[in-house]
C-alpha positions as protocol buffer text, in pm:
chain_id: "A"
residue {
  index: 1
  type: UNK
  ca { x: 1344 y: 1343 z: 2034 }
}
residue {
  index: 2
  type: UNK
  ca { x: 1438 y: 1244 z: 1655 }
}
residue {
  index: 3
  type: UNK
  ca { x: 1205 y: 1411 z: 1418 }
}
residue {
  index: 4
  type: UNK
  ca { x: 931 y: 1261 z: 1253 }
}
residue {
  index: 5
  type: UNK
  ca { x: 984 y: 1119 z: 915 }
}
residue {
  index: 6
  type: UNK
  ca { x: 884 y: 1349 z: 619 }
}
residue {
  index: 7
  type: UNK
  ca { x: 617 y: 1289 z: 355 }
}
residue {
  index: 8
  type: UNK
  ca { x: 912 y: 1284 z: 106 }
}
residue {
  index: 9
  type: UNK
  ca { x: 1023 y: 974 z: 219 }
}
residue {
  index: 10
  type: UNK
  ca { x: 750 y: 777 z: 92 }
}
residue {
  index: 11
  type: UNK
  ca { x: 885 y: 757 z: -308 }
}
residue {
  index: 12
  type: UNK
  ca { x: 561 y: 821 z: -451 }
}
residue {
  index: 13
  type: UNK
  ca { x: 508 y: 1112 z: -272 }
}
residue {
  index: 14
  type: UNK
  ca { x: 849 y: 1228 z: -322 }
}
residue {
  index: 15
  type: UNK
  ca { x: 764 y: 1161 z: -687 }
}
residue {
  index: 16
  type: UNK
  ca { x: 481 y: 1424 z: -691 }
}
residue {
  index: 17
  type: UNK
  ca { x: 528 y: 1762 z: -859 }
}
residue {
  index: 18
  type: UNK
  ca { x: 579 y: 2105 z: -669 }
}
residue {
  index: 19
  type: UNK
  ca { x: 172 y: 2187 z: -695 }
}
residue {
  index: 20
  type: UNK
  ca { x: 32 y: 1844 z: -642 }
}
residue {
  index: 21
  type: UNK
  ca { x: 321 y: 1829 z: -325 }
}
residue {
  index: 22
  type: UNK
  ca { x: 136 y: 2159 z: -217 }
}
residue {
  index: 23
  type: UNK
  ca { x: -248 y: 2020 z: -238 }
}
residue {
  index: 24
  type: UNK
  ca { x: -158 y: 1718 z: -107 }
}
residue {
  index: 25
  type: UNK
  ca { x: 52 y: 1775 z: 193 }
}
residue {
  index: 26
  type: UNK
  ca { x: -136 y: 1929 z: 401 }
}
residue {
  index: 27
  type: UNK
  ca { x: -410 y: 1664 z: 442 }
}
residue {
  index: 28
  type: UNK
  ca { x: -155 y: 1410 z: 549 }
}
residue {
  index: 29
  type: UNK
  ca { x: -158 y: 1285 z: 863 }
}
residue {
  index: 30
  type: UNK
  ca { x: 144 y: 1092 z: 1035 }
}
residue {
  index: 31
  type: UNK
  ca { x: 57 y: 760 z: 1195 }
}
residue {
  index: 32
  type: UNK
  ca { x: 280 y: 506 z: 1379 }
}
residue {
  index: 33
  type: UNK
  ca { x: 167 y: 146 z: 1324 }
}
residue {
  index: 34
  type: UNK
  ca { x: 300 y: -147 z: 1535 }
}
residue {
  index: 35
  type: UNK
  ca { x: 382 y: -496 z: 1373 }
}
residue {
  index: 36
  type: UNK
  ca { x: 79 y: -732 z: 1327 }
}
residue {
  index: 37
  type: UNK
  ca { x: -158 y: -455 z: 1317 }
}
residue {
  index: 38
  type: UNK
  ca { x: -472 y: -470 z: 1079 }
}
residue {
  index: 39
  type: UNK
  ca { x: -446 y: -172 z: 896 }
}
residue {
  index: 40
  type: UNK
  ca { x: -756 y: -312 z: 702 }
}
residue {
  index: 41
  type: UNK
  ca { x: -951 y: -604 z: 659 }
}
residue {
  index: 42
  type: UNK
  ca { x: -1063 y: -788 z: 361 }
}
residue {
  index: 43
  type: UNK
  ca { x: -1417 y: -696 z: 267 }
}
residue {
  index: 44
  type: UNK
  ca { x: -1436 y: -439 z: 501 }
}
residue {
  index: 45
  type: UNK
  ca { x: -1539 y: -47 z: 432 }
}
residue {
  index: 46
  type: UNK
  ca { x: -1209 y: 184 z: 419 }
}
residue {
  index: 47
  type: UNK
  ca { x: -1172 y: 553 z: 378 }
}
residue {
  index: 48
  type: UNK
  ca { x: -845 y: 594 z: 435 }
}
residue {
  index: 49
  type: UNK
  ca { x: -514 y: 535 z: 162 }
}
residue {
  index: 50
  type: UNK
  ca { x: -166 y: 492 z: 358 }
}
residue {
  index: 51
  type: UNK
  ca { x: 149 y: 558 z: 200 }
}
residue {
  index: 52
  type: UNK
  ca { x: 446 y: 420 z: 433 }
}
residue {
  index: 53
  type: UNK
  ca { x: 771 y: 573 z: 515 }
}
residue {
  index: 54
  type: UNK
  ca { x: 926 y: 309 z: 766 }
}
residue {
  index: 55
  type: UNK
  ca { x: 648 y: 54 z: 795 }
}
residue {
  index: 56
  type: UNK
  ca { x: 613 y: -236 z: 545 }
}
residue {
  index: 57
  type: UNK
  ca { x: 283 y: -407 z: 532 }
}
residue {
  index: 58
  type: UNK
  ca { x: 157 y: -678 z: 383 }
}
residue {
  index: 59
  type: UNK
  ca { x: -116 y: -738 z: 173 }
}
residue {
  index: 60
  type: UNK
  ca { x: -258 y: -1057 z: 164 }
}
residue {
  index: 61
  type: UNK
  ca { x: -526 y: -1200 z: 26 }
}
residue {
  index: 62
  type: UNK
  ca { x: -819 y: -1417 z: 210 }
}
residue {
  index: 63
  type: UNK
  ca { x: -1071 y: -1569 z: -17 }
}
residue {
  index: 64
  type: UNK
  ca { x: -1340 y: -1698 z: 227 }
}
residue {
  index: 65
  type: UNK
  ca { x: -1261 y: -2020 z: 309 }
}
residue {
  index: 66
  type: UNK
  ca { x: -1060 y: -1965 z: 576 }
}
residue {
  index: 67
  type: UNK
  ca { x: -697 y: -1924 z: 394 }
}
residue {
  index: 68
  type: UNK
  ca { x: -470 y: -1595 z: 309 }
}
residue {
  index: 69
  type: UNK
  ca { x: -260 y: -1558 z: 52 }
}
residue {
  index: 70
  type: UNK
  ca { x: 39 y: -1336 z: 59 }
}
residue {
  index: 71
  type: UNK
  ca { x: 46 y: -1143 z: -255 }
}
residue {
  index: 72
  type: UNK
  ca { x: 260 y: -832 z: -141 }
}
residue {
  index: 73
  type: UNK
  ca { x: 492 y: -651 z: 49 }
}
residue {
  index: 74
  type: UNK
  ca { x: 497 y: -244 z: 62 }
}
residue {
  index: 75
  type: UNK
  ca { x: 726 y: -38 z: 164 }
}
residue {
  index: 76
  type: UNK
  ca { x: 816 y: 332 z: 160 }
}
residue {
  index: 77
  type: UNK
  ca { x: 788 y: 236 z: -266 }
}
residue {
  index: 78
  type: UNK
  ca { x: 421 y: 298 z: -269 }
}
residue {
  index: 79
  type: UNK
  ca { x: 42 y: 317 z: -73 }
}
residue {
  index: 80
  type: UNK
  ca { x: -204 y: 77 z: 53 }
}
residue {
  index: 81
  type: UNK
  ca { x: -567 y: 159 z: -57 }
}
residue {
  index: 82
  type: UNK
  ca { x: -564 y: 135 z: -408 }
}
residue {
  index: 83
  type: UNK
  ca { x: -928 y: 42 z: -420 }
}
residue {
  index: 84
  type: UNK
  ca { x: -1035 y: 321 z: -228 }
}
residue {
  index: 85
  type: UNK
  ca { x: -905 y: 554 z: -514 }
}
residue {
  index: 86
  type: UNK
  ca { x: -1045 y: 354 z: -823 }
}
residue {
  index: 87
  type: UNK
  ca { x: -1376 y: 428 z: -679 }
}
residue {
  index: 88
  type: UNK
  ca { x: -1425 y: 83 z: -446 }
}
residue {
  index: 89
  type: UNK
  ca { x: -1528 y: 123 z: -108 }
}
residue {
  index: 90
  type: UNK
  ca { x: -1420 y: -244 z: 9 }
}
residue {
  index: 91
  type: UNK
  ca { x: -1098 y: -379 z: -65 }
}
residue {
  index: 92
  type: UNK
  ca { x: -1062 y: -760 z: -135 }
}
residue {
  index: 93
  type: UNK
  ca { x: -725 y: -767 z: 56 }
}
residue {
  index: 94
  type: UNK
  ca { x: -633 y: -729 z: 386 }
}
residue {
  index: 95
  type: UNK
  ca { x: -342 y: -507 z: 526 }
}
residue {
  index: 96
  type: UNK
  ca { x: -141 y: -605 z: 793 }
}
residue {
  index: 97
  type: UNK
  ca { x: 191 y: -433 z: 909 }
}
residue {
  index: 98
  type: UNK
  ca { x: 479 y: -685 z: 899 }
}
residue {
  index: 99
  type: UNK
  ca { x: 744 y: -412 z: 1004 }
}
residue {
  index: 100
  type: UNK
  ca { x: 676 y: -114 z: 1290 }
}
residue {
  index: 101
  type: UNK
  ca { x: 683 y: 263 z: 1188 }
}
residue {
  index: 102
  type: UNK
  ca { x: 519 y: 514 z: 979 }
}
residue {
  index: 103
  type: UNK
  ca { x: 308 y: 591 z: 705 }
}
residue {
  index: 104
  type: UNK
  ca { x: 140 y: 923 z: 621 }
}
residue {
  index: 105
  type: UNK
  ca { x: -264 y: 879 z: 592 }
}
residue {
  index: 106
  type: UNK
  ca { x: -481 y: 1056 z: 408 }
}
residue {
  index: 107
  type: UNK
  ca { x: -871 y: 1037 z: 320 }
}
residue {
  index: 108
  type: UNK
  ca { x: -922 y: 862 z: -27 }
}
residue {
  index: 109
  type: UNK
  ca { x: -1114 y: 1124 z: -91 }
}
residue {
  index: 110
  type: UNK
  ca { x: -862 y: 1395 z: -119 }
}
residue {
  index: 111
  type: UNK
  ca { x: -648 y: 1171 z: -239 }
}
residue {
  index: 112
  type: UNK
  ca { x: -918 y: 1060 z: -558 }
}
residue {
  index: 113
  type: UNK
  ca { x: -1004 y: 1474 z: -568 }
}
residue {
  index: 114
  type: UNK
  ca { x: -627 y: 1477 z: -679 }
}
residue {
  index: 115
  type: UNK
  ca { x: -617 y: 1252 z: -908 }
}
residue {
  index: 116
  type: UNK
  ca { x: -932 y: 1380 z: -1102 }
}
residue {
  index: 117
  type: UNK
  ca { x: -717 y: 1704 z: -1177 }
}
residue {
  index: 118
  type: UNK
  ca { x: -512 y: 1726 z: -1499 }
}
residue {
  index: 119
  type: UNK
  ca { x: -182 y: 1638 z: -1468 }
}
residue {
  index: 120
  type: UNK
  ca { x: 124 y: 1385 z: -1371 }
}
residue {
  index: 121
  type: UNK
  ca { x: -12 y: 1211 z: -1002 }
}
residue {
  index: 122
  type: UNK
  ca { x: -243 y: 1021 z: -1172 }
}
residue {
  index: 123
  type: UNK
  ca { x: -31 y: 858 z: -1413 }
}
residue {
  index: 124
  type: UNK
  ca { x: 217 y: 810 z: -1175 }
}
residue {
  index: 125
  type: UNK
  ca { x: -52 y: 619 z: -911 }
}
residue {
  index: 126
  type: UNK
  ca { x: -138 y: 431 z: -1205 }
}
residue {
  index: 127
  type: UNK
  ca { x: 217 y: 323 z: -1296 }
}
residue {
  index: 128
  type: UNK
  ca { x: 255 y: 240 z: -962 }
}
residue {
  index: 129
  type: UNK
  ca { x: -107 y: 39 z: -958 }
}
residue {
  index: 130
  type: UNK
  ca { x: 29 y: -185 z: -1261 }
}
residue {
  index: 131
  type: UNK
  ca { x: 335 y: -279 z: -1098 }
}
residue {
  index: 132
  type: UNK
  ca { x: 174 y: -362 z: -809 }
}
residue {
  index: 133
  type: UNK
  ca { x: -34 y: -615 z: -986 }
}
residue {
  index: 134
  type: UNK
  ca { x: 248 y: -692 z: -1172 }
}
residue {
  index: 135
  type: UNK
  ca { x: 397 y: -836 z: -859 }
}
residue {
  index: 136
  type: UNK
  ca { x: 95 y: -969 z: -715 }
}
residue {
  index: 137
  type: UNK
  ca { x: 27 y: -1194 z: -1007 }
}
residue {
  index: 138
  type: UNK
  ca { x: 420 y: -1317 z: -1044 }
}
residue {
  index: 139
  type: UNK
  ca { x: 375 y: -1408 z: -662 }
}
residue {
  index: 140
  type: UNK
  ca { x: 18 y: -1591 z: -763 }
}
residue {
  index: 141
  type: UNK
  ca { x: 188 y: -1736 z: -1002 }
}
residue {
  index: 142
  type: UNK
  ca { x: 490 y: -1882 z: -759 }
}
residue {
  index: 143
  type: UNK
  ca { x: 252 y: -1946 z: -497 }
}
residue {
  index: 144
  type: UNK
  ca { x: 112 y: -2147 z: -770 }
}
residue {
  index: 145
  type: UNK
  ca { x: 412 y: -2349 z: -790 }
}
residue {
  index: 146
  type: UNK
  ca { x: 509 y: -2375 z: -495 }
}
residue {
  index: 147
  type: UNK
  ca { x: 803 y: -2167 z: -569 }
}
residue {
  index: 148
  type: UNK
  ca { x: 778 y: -2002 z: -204 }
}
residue {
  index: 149
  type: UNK
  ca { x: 862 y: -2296 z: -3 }
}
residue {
  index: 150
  type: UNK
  ca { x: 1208 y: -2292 z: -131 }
}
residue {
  index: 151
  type: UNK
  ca { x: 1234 y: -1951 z: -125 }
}
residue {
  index: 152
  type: UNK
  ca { x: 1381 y: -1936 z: -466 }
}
residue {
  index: 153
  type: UNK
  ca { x: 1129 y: -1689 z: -605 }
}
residue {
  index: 154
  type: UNK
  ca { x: 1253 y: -1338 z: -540 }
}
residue {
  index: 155
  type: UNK
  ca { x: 920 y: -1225 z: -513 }
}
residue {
  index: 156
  type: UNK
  ca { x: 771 y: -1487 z: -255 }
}
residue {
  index: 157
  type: UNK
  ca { x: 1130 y: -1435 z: -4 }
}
residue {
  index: 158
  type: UNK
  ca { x: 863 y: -1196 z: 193 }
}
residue {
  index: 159
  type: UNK
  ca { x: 725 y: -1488 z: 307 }
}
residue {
  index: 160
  type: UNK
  ca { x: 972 y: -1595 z: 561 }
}
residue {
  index: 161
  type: UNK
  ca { x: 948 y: -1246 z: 737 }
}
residue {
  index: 162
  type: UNK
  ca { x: 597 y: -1171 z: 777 }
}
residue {
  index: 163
  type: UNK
  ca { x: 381 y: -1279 z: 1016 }
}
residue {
  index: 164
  type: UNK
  ca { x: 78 y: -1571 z: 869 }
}
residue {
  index: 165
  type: UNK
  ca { x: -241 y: -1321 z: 838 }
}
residue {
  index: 166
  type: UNK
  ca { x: -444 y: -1656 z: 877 }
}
C-alpha cells in the first residue's frame, strides 16, 4: 500500500516556515475526494478550508438564477475556503472536485488562529488570495467574451475538463 501523500505537497503548505509547519500540521487531516463531489455549496455554512495535494476542484460560481459560472481551477497550488478565513461563514462559490485524490483539511478556525499570529503565513495566504482573484476575474472577463468557447483563453481551457456544476 503506497503511502499517503504528505502535507508538503500542497505548495502553500510546503511554502510555510519551520514553526508555522509545526502549529499547523498537526490539525490536518487527510481526506480522499472522488470526482463530482460537492466539497461545498454556494451559500451554504462551511467550517472547514481544504488545501489539495492530488485533487483539483473547481470553483464555480452560481448566482441564483439557476446558472454556474466556472471561475477556477485548484490544484495542489493553493486551498479552497478562502472565505472561511477572512472571517465569512458562507462562501458565494461552490466547490466541486473535477479530478479524484487528496487534500489535507483543516478547521478554518485553526487555520484563521494562524494567521492572526505575527509572521510570513499570512502574507503568503494573502498573496495567494490575490492571485486567485486575479484569475477569477481574467476568466470573468473571457467568459465575458466568450473567449471559452474557442478555448483560446488559457485561463478558461479548464472548461473542457470539468464536469458542468449546473
Amino acid at each position: 500500500m503506497p503511502l499517503p501523500p504528505a502535507p508538503a505537497l500542497n505548495l502553500l503548505l510546503a511554502s510555510l516556515n519551520a514553526a508555522a509547519r509545526t502549529r499547523l500540521f498537526p490539525h490536518l487531516v487527510l481526506v480522499e475526494l472522488a470526482a463530482g463531489e460537492i466539497v461545498f455549496a454556494s451559500g451554504t455554512q462551511q467550517v472547514q478550508v481544504y488545501f489539495p495535494v492530488t485533487a483539483t476542484i473547481l470553483l464555480s460560481y452560481q448566482p441564483g438564477n439557476g446558472t454556474a459560472t466556472e471561475i477556477s481551477l485548484v490544484g495542489n497550488e493553493g486551498v479552497i475556503g478562502i472565505p472561511l478565513f477572512l472571517q465569512e461563514k458562507v462562501s458565494p462559490c461552490s466547490a466541486v472536485v473535477c479530478d479524484a485524490g487528496f487534500a489535507y483539511q483543516i478547521s478554518a478556525a485553526v487555520l484563521t488562529g494562524e494567521l492572526n499570529r505575527p509572521g510570513p503565513a499570512l502574507r503568503l495566504i494573502l498573496a495567494y488570495a490575490r492571485g486567485l482573484s486575479a484569475q477569477m476575474a481574467q476568466t470573468a472577463h473571457c467568459d465575458m467574451h466568450s473567449i471559452a468557447v474557442d478555448r483560446s483563453c488559457a485561463t478558461c481551457s479548464h472548461a473542457a475538463r470539468c464536469p458542468k456544476t449546473d
